[in-house]
PDB file of C-alpha atoms in Angstrom:
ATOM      1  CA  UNK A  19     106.072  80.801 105.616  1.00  0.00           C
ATOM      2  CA  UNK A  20     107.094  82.135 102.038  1.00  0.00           C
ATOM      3  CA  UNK A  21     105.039  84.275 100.066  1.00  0.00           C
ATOM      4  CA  UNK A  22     104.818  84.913  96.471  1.00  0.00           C
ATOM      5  CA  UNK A  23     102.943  87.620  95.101  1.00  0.00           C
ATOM      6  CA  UNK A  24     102.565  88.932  91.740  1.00  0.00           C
ATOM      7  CA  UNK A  25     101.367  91.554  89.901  1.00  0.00           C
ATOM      8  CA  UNK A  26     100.301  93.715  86.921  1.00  0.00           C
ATOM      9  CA  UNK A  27      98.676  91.304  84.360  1.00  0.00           C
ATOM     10  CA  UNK A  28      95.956  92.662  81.923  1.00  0.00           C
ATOM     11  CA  UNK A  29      94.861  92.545  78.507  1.00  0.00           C
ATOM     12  CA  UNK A  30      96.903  94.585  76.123  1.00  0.00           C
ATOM     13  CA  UNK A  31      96.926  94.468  72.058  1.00  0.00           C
ATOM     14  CA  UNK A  32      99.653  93.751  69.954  1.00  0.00           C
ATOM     15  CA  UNK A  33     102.622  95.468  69.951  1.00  0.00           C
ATOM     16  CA  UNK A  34     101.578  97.099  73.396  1.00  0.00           C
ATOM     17  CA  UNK A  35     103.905  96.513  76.573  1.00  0.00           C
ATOM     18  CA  UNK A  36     102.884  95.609  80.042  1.00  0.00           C
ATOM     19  CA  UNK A  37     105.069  95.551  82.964  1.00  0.00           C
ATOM     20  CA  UNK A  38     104.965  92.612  85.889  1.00  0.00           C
ATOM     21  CA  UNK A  39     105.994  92.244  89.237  1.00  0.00           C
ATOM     22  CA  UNK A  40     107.059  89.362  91.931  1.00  0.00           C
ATOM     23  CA  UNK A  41     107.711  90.158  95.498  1.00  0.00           C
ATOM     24  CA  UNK A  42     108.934  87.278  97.619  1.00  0.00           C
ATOM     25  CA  UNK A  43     108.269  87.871 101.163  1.00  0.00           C
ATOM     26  CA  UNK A  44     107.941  85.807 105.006  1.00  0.00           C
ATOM     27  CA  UNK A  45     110.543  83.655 106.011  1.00  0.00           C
ATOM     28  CA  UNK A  46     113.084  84.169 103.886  1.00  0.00           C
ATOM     29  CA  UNK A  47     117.044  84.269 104.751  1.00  0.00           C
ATOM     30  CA  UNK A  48     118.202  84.329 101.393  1.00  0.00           C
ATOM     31  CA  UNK A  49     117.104  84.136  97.450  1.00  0.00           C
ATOM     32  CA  UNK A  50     119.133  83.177  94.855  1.00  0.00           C
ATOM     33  CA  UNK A  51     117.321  83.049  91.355  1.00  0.00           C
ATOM     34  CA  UNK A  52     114.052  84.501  91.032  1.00  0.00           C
ATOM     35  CA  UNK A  53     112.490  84.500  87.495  1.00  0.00           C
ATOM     36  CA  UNK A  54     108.792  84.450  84.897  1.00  0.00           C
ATOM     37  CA  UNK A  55     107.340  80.810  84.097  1.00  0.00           C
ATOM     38  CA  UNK A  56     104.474  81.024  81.424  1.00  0.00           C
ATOM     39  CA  UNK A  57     101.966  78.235  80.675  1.00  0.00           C
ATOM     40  CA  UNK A  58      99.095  78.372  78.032  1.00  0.00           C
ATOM     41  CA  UNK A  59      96.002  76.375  78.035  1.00  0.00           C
ATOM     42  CA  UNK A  60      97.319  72.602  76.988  1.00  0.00           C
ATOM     43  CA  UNK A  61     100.571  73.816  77.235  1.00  0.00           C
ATOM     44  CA  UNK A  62     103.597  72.955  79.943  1.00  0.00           C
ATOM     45  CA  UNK A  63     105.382  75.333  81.689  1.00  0.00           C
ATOM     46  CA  UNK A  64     108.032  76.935  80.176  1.00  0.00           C
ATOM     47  CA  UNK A  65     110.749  79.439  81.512  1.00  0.00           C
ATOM     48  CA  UNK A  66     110.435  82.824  80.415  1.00  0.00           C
ATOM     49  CA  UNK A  67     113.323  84.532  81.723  1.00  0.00           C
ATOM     50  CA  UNK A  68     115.389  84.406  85.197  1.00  0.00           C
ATOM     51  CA  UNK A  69     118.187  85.690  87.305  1.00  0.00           C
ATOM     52  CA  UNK A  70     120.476  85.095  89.858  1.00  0.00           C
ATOM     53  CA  UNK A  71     120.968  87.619  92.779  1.00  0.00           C
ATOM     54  CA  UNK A  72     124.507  88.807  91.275  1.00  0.00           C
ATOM     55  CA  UNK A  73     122.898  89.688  87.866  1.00  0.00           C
ATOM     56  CA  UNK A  74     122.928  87.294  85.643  1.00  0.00           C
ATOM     57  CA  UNK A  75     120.041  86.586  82.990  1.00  0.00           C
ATOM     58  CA  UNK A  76     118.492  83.940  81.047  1.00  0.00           C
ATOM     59  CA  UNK A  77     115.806  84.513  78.290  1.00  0.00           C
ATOM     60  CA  UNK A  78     113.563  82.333  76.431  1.00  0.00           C
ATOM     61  CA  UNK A  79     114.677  82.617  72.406  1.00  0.00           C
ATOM     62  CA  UNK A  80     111.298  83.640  71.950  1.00  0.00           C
ATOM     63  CA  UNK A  81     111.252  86.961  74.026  1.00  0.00           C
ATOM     64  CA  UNK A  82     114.677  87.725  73.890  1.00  0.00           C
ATOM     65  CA  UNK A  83     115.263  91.100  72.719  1.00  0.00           C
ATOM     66  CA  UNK A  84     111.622  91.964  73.741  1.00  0.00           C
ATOM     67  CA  UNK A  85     111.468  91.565  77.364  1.00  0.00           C
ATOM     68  CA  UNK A  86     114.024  92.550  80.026  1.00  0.00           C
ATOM     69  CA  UNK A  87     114.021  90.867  83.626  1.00  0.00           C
ATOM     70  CA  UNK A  88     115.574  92.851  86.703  1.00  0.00           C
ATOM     71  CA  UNK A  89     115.244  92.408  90.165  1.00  0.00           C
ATOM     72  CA  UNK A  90     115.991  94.314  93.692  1.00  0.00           C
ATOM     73  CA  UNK A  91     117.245  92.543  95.820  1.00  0.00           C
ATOM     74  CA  UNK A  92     117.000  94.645  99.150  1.00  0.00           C
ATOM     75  CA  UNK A  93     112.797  94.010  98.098  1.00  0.00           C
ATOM     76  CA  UNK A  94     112.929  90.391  96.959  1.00  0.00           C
ATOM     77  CA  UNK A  95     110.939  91.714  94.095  1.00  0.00           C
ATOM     78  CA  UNK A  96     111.207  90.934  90.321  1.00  0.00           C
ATOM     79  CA  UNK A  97     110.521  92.627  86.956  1.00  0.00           C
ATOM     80  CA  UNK A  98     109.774  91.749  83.502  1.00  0.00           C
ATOM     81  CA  UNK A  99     109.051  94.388  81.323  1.00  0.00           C
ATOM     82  CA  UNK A 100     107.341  93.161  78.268  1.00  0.00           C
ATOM     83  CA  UNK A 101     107.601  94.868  75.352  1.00  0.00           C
ATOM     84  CA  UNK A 102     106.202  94.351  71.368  1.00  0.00           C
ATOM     85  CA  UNK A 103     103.714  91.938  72.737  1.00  0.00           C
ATOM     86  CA  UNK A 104     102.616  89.588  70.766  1.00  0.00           C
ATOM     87  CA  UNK A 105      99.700  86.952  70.704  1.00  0.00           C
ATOM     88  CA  UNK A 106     102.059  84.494  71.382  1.00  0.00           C
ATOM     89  CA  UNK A 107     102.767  85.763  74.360  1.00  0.00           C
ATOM     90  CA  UNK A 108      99.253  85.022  75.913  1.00  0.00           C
ATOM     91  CA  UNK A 109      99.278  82.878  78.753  1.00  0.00           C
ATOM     92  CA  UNK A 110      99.461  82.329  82.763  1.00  0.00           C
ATOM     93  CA  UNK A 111     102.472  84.144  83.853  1.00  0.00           C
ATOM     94  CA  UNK A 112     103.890  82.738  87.058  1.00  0.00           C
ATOM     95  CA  UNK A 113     106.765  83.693  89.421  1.00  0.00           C
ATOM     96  CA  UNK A 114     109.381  81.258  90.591  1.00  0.00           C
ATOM     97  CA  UNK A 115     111.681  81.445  93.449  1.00  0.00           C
ATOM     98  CA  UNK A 116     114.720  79.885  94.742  1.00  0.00           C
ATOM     99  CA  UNK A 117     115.250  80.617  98.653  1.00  0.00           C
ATOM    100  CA  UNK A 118     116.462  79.709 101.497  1.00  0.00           C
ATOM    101  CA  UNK A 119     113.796  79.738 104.142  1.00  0.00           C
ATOM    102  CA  UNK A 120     114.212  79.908 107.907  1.00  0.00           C
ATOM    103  CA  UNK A 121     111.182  77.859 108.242  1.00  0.00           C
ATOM    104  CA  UNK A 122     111.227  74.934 106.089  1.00  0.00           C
ATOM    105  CA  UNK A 123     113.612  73.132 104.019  1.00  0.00           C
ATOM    106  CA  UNK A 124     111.297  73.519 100.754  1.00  0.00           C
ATOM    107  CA  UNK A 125     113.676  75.959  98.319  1.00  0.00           C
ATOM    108  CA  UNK A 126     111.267  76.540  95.239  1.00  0.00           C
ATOM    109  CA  UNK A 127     108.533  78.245  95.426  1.00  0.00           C
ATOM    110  CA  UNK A 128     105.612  79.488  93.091  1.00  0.00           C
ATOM    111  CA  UNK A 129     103.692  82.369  92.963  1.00  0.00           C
ATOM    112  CA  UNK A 130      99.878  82.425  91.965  1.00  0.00           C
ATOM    113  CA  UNK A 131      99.748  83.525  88.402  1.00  0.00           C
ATOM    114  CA  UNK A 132      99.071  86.585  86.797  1.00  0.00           C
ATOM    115  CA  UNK A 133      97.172  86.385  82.997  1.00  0.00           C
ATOM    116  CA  UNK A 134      98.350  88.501  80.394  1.00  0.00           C
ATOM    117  CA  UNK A 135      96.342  88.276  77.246  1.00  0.00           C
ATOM    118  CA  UNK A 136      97.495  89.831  73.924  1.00  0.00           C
ATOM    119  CA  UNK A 137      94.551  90.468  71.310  1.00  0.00           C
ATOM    120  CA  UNK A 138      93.495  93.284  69.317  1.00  0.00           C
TER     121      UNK A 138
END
C-alpha cells in the first residue's frame, strides 16, 4: 500500500504565507516526481508546481515567483511554501506522486486534499 498524506492547510488573508506538506509513505521502492495539484469549486485540476527527485522544478505562471516547491527525498516528503497569497489562490490543494511501488503496478498516486482559503 501507498500512502499520501498532507498537511498544513488553513485560512490565511491576503498577502499572508502558509506552508504545506506531502509525505509519501508504505510500499514504496522509489519516487520520481512528487508535486501540488489545486482545484476550485467548478474548476479542473490544475498543476501547481512539481519536481523530480534530482531537483528540477516546474511552476504554474500564476505562482511563480510566489511559491517555492522542495522536497527530501530520504522522507518522501514535499514542500510548497506559499507566499503573497492571494484570493486566487483559494482552493483544494492536493499532492501527487509518481512511484514505484513494491506492491502494485499503479505509479500515480493522490493524496487527500488539504484547503487553503485566502480572504480577509
Amino acid at each position: 500500500q501507498v500512502h499520501i498524506v498532507e498537511s498544513g492547510g488553513g485560512l490565511v488573508q491576503p498577502g499572508g504565507s502558509l506552508r504545506l506538506s506531502c509525505a509519501a509513505s508504505g510500499s514504496i521502492s522509489r519516487v520520481f516526481s512528487m508535486g501540488w495539484y489545486r482545484q476550485a469549486p467548478g474548476k479542473q485540476r490544475d498543476l501547481v508546481a512539481d519536481i523530480t527527485s534530482d531537483g528540477r522544478t516546474r511552476y504554474a505562471d500564476s505562482v511563480k515567483g510566489r511559491f517555492t516547491i522542495s522536497r527530501d527525498n530520504a522522507k518522501n516528503t514535499v514542500y510548497l511554501q506559499m507566499n503573497s497569497l492571494k484570493s486566487e489562490d483559494t482552493a483544494g490543494y492536493y499532492c501527487h506522486a509518481e512511484v514505484v511501488s513494491t506492491a502494485s503496478s499503479q505509479t500515480y498516486y493522490w493524496g487527500q486534499g488539504t484547503q487553503v482559503t485566502v480572504s480577509s
